[in-house]
């Protein structure tokens, strides 16, 4: 019924690292050729935790968008925009807020987690509590089928589904639907009306599909009904409501665990990252100074790749031959660690080469970047406005 659409967003955290590339952006690049994709910068979400320092957000936004483009996200295929440039998100957020139980928000696992984790910040705010509901608005306003996210975001997509279900339940009927339907039932004539009512109960209360079919046939044959009444009674039969906001599905990004330069998961908070546009000298230095198997003190000591963070990187970057070479030569002390690290350095530099090339154009001419976002935001806005028109109408807010 609705066009297939993928939507995902990222908070502007500034320069992205290779963990973002392997974990998220490679996936976006694949999806953009398979579906109409909407990818956006969640700058309002950044404010939920950085409301005291909003000045850091702007530069982060542009650095991040350049990194998206560097990774091959293609503005000719996907629609790229900034959340705050589509203010309709906030209107939907507000309208959804009216009927969203507080408990739904308080129970989202990231809520208490983040308050615990980010102790230095005061997150006892209305905005932070509303974080997942704003995310629900982001998704629902595009009526997206698929939302590629990491595992931590799945509860947010689940809540989005509940919010959509509740919205459709509350507002997915025409005003006076029930009364109009009951009036229409009377027009069937008393015998048919009684049968219709019985069949409807049999289907709705006992899931009797046979009864549903019989009732449909009955309506089909009823000459006394107008078109509108017939449609209404079909809907009434199934308790059907109009689906205004379809329920999205999370597309779990396969948990490729990109190791950082200390063997832990690559993450800004661990300080173990290699940025997407990290300078080659810096990449080389980082890898060359990486810790290795602690048992391998001297060059002549044999090592064990299983205890070495460099091996983790080989599993991401090296082919079978290279991996076999590492296994054999490490355990027999046939190679030194610097020798072992070189293929990883080469592979990362090779991976980054096209990224630097793609980014250069936008660094040379930032107006290109601005116009990609302006165009994307216009396009997104048209879709969002169409949804809001229907949302307002269904809530009785269409006054003209
Ligand atoms: N909460 C997401 C994150 O931290 C970012 C986000 C905001 C998002 N709105 C979204 C992701 C809508 C998917 C869909 O990563
Ligand atoms: Fe690690 Fe390679 Fe050194 Fe073995 S040879 S300890 S795998 S860096």
Tab-separated table of N, CA and C in Angstrom, residues 1-2 5 88 91-92 95 140-141 143 167-168 171-175 242-246 382-398:
chain	number	residue	atom	x	y	z
A	1	UNK	N	0.831	-1.202	0.000
A	1	UNK	CA	0.000	0.000	0.000
A	1	UNK	C	0.870	1.258	0.000
A	2	UNK	N	1.889	1.265	0.848
A	2	UNK	CA	2.809	2.391	0.856
A	2	UNK	C	4.072	2.007	0.094
A	5	UNK	N	10.304	1.952	1.574
A	5	UNK	CA	11.223	3.036	1.887
A	5	UNK	C	12.092	2.647	3.068
A	88	UNK	N	8.568	19.461	10.267
A	88	UNK	CA	7.390	18.599	10.443
A	88	UNK	C	7.654	17.452	11.434
A	91	UNK	N	6.376	18.513	14.691
A	91	UNK	CA	4.909	18.545	14.813
A	91	UNK	C	4.373	17.138	15.073
A	92	UNK	N	4.908	16.170	14.348
A	92	UNK	CA	4.432	14.804	14.577
A	92	UNK	C	4.817	14.341	15.983
A	95	UNK	N	2.318	15.736	18.364
A	95	UNK	CA	0.996	15.094	18.296
A	95	UNK	C	1.047	13.682	18.868
A	140	UNK	N	8.147	7.419	11.420
A	140	UNK	CA	6.758	7.324	10.967
A	140	UNK	C	6.411	8.404	9.945
A	141	UNK	N	7.063	9.531	10.034
A	141	UNK	CA	6.710	10.619	9.120
A	141	UNK	C	7.066	10.261	7.671
A	143	UNK	N	6.824	7.055	6.714
A	143	UNK	CA	6.137	5.774	6.565
A	143	UNK	C	7.125	4.705	6.064
A	167	UNK	N	-1.665	4.912	17.321
A	167	UNK	CA	-2.151	6.035	16.513
A	167	UNK	C	-3.250	5.568	15.557
A	168	UNK	N	-2.989	4.478	14.867
A	168	UNK	CA	-3.974	3.981	13.905
A	168	UNK	C	-5.264	3.564	14.606
A	171	UNK	N	-6.962	6.990	15.697
A	171	UNK	CA	-7.365	7.993	14.710
A	171	UNK	C	-7.655	7.428	13.328
A	172	UNK	N	-7.515	6.135	13.194
A	172	UNK	CA	-7.669	5.549	11.862
A	172	UNK	C	-9.115	5.300	11.476
A	173	UNK	N	-10.027	5.965	12.104
A	173	UNK	CA	-11.399	5.821	11.632
A	173	UNK	C	-11.947	7.199	11.291
A	174	UNK	N	-12.957	7.163	10.421
A	174	UNK	CA	-13.544	8.459	10.096
A	174	UNK	C	-14.381	8.900	11.287
A	175	UNK	N	-14.598	10.202	11.442
A	175	UNK	CA	-15.413	10.662	12.550
A	175	UNK	C	-16.796	10.025	12.466
A	242	UNK	N	-8.250	2.633	9.229
A	242	UNK	CA	-7.334	3.085	8.204
A	242	UNK	C	-5.923	3.052	8.775
A	243	UNK	N	-4.972	2.570	7.971
A	243	UNK	CA	-3.596	2.620	8.435
A	243	UNK	C	-2.990	3.926	7.967
A	244	UNK	N	-2.790	4.814	8.906
A	244	UNK	CA	-2.231	6.121	8.551
A	244	UNK	C	-0.716	6.081	8.694
A	245	UNK	N	-0.264	5.438	9.761
A	245	UNK	CA	1.178	5.303	9.995
A	245	UNK	C	1.535	3.814	10.058
A	246	UNK	N	2.103	3.276	8.987
A	246	UNK	CA	2.427	1.842	9.006
A	246	UNK	C	3.566	1.525	9.982
A	382	UNK	N	8.765	17.271	1.416
A	382	UNK	CA	7.541	17.017	0.642
A	382	UNK	C	6.847	15.757	1.153
A	383	UNK	N	7.638	14.718	1.387
A	383	UNK	CA	7.058	13.469	1.884
A	383	UNK	C	6.470	13.687	3.277
A	384	UNK	N	7.217	14.386	4.110
A	384	UNK	CA	6.776	14.624	5.485
A	384	UNK	C	5.489	15.451	5.504
A	385	UNK	N	5.420	16.429	4.619
A	385	UNK	CA	4.224	17.280	4.590
A	385	UNK	C	2.983	16.503	4.172
A	386	UNK	N	3.172	15.593	3.250
A	386	UNK	CA	2.056	14.758	2.804
A	386	UNK	C	1.540	13.902	3.976
A	387	UNK	N	2.463	13.308	4.717
A	387	UNK	CA	2.040	12.518	5.877
A	387	UNK	C	1.320	13.394	6.895
A	388	UNK	N	1.872	14.573	7.146
A	388	UNK	CA	1.258	15.441	8.158
A	388	UNK	C	-0.132	15.903	7.758
A	389	UNK	N	-0.336	16.068	6.456
A	389	UNK	CA	-1.676	16.445	5.995
A	389	UNK	C	-2.681	15.374	6.435
A	390	UNK	N	-2.313	14.121	6.225
A	390	UNK	CA	-3.222	13.029	6.607
A	390	UNK	C	-3.329	12.875	8.119
A	391	UNK	N	-2.212	13.107	8.799
A	391	UNK	CA	-2.232	12.988	10.254
A	391	UNK	C	-3.172	14.032	10.852
A	392	UNK	N	-3.026	15.271	10.384
A	392	UNK	CA	-3.888	16.344	10.917
A	392	UNK	C	-5.349	16.040	10.634
A	393	UNK	N	-5.601	15.622	9.412
A	393	UNK	CA	-6.976	15.321	9.013
A	393	UNK	C	-7.565	14.237	9.910
A	394	UNK	N	-6.779	13.191	10.147
A	394	UNK	CA	-7.322	12.072	10.913
A	394	UNK	C	-7.529	12.458	12.380
A	395	UNK	N	-6.807	13.480	12.840
A	395	UNK	CA	-6.971	13.909	14.232
A	395	UNK	C	-7.964	15.057	14.364
A	396	UNK	N	-8.584	15.396	13.251
A	396	UNK	CA	-9.569	16.464	13.319
A	396	UNK	C	-8.958	17.856	13.390
A	397	UNK	N	-7.763	17.989	12.831
A	397	UNK	CA	-7.089	19.298	12.883
A	397	UNK	C	-7.004	19.969	11.513
A	398	UNK	N	-7.838	19.498	10.581
A	398	UNK	CA	-7.827	20.123	9.257
A	398	UNK	C	-8.971	21.112	9.197
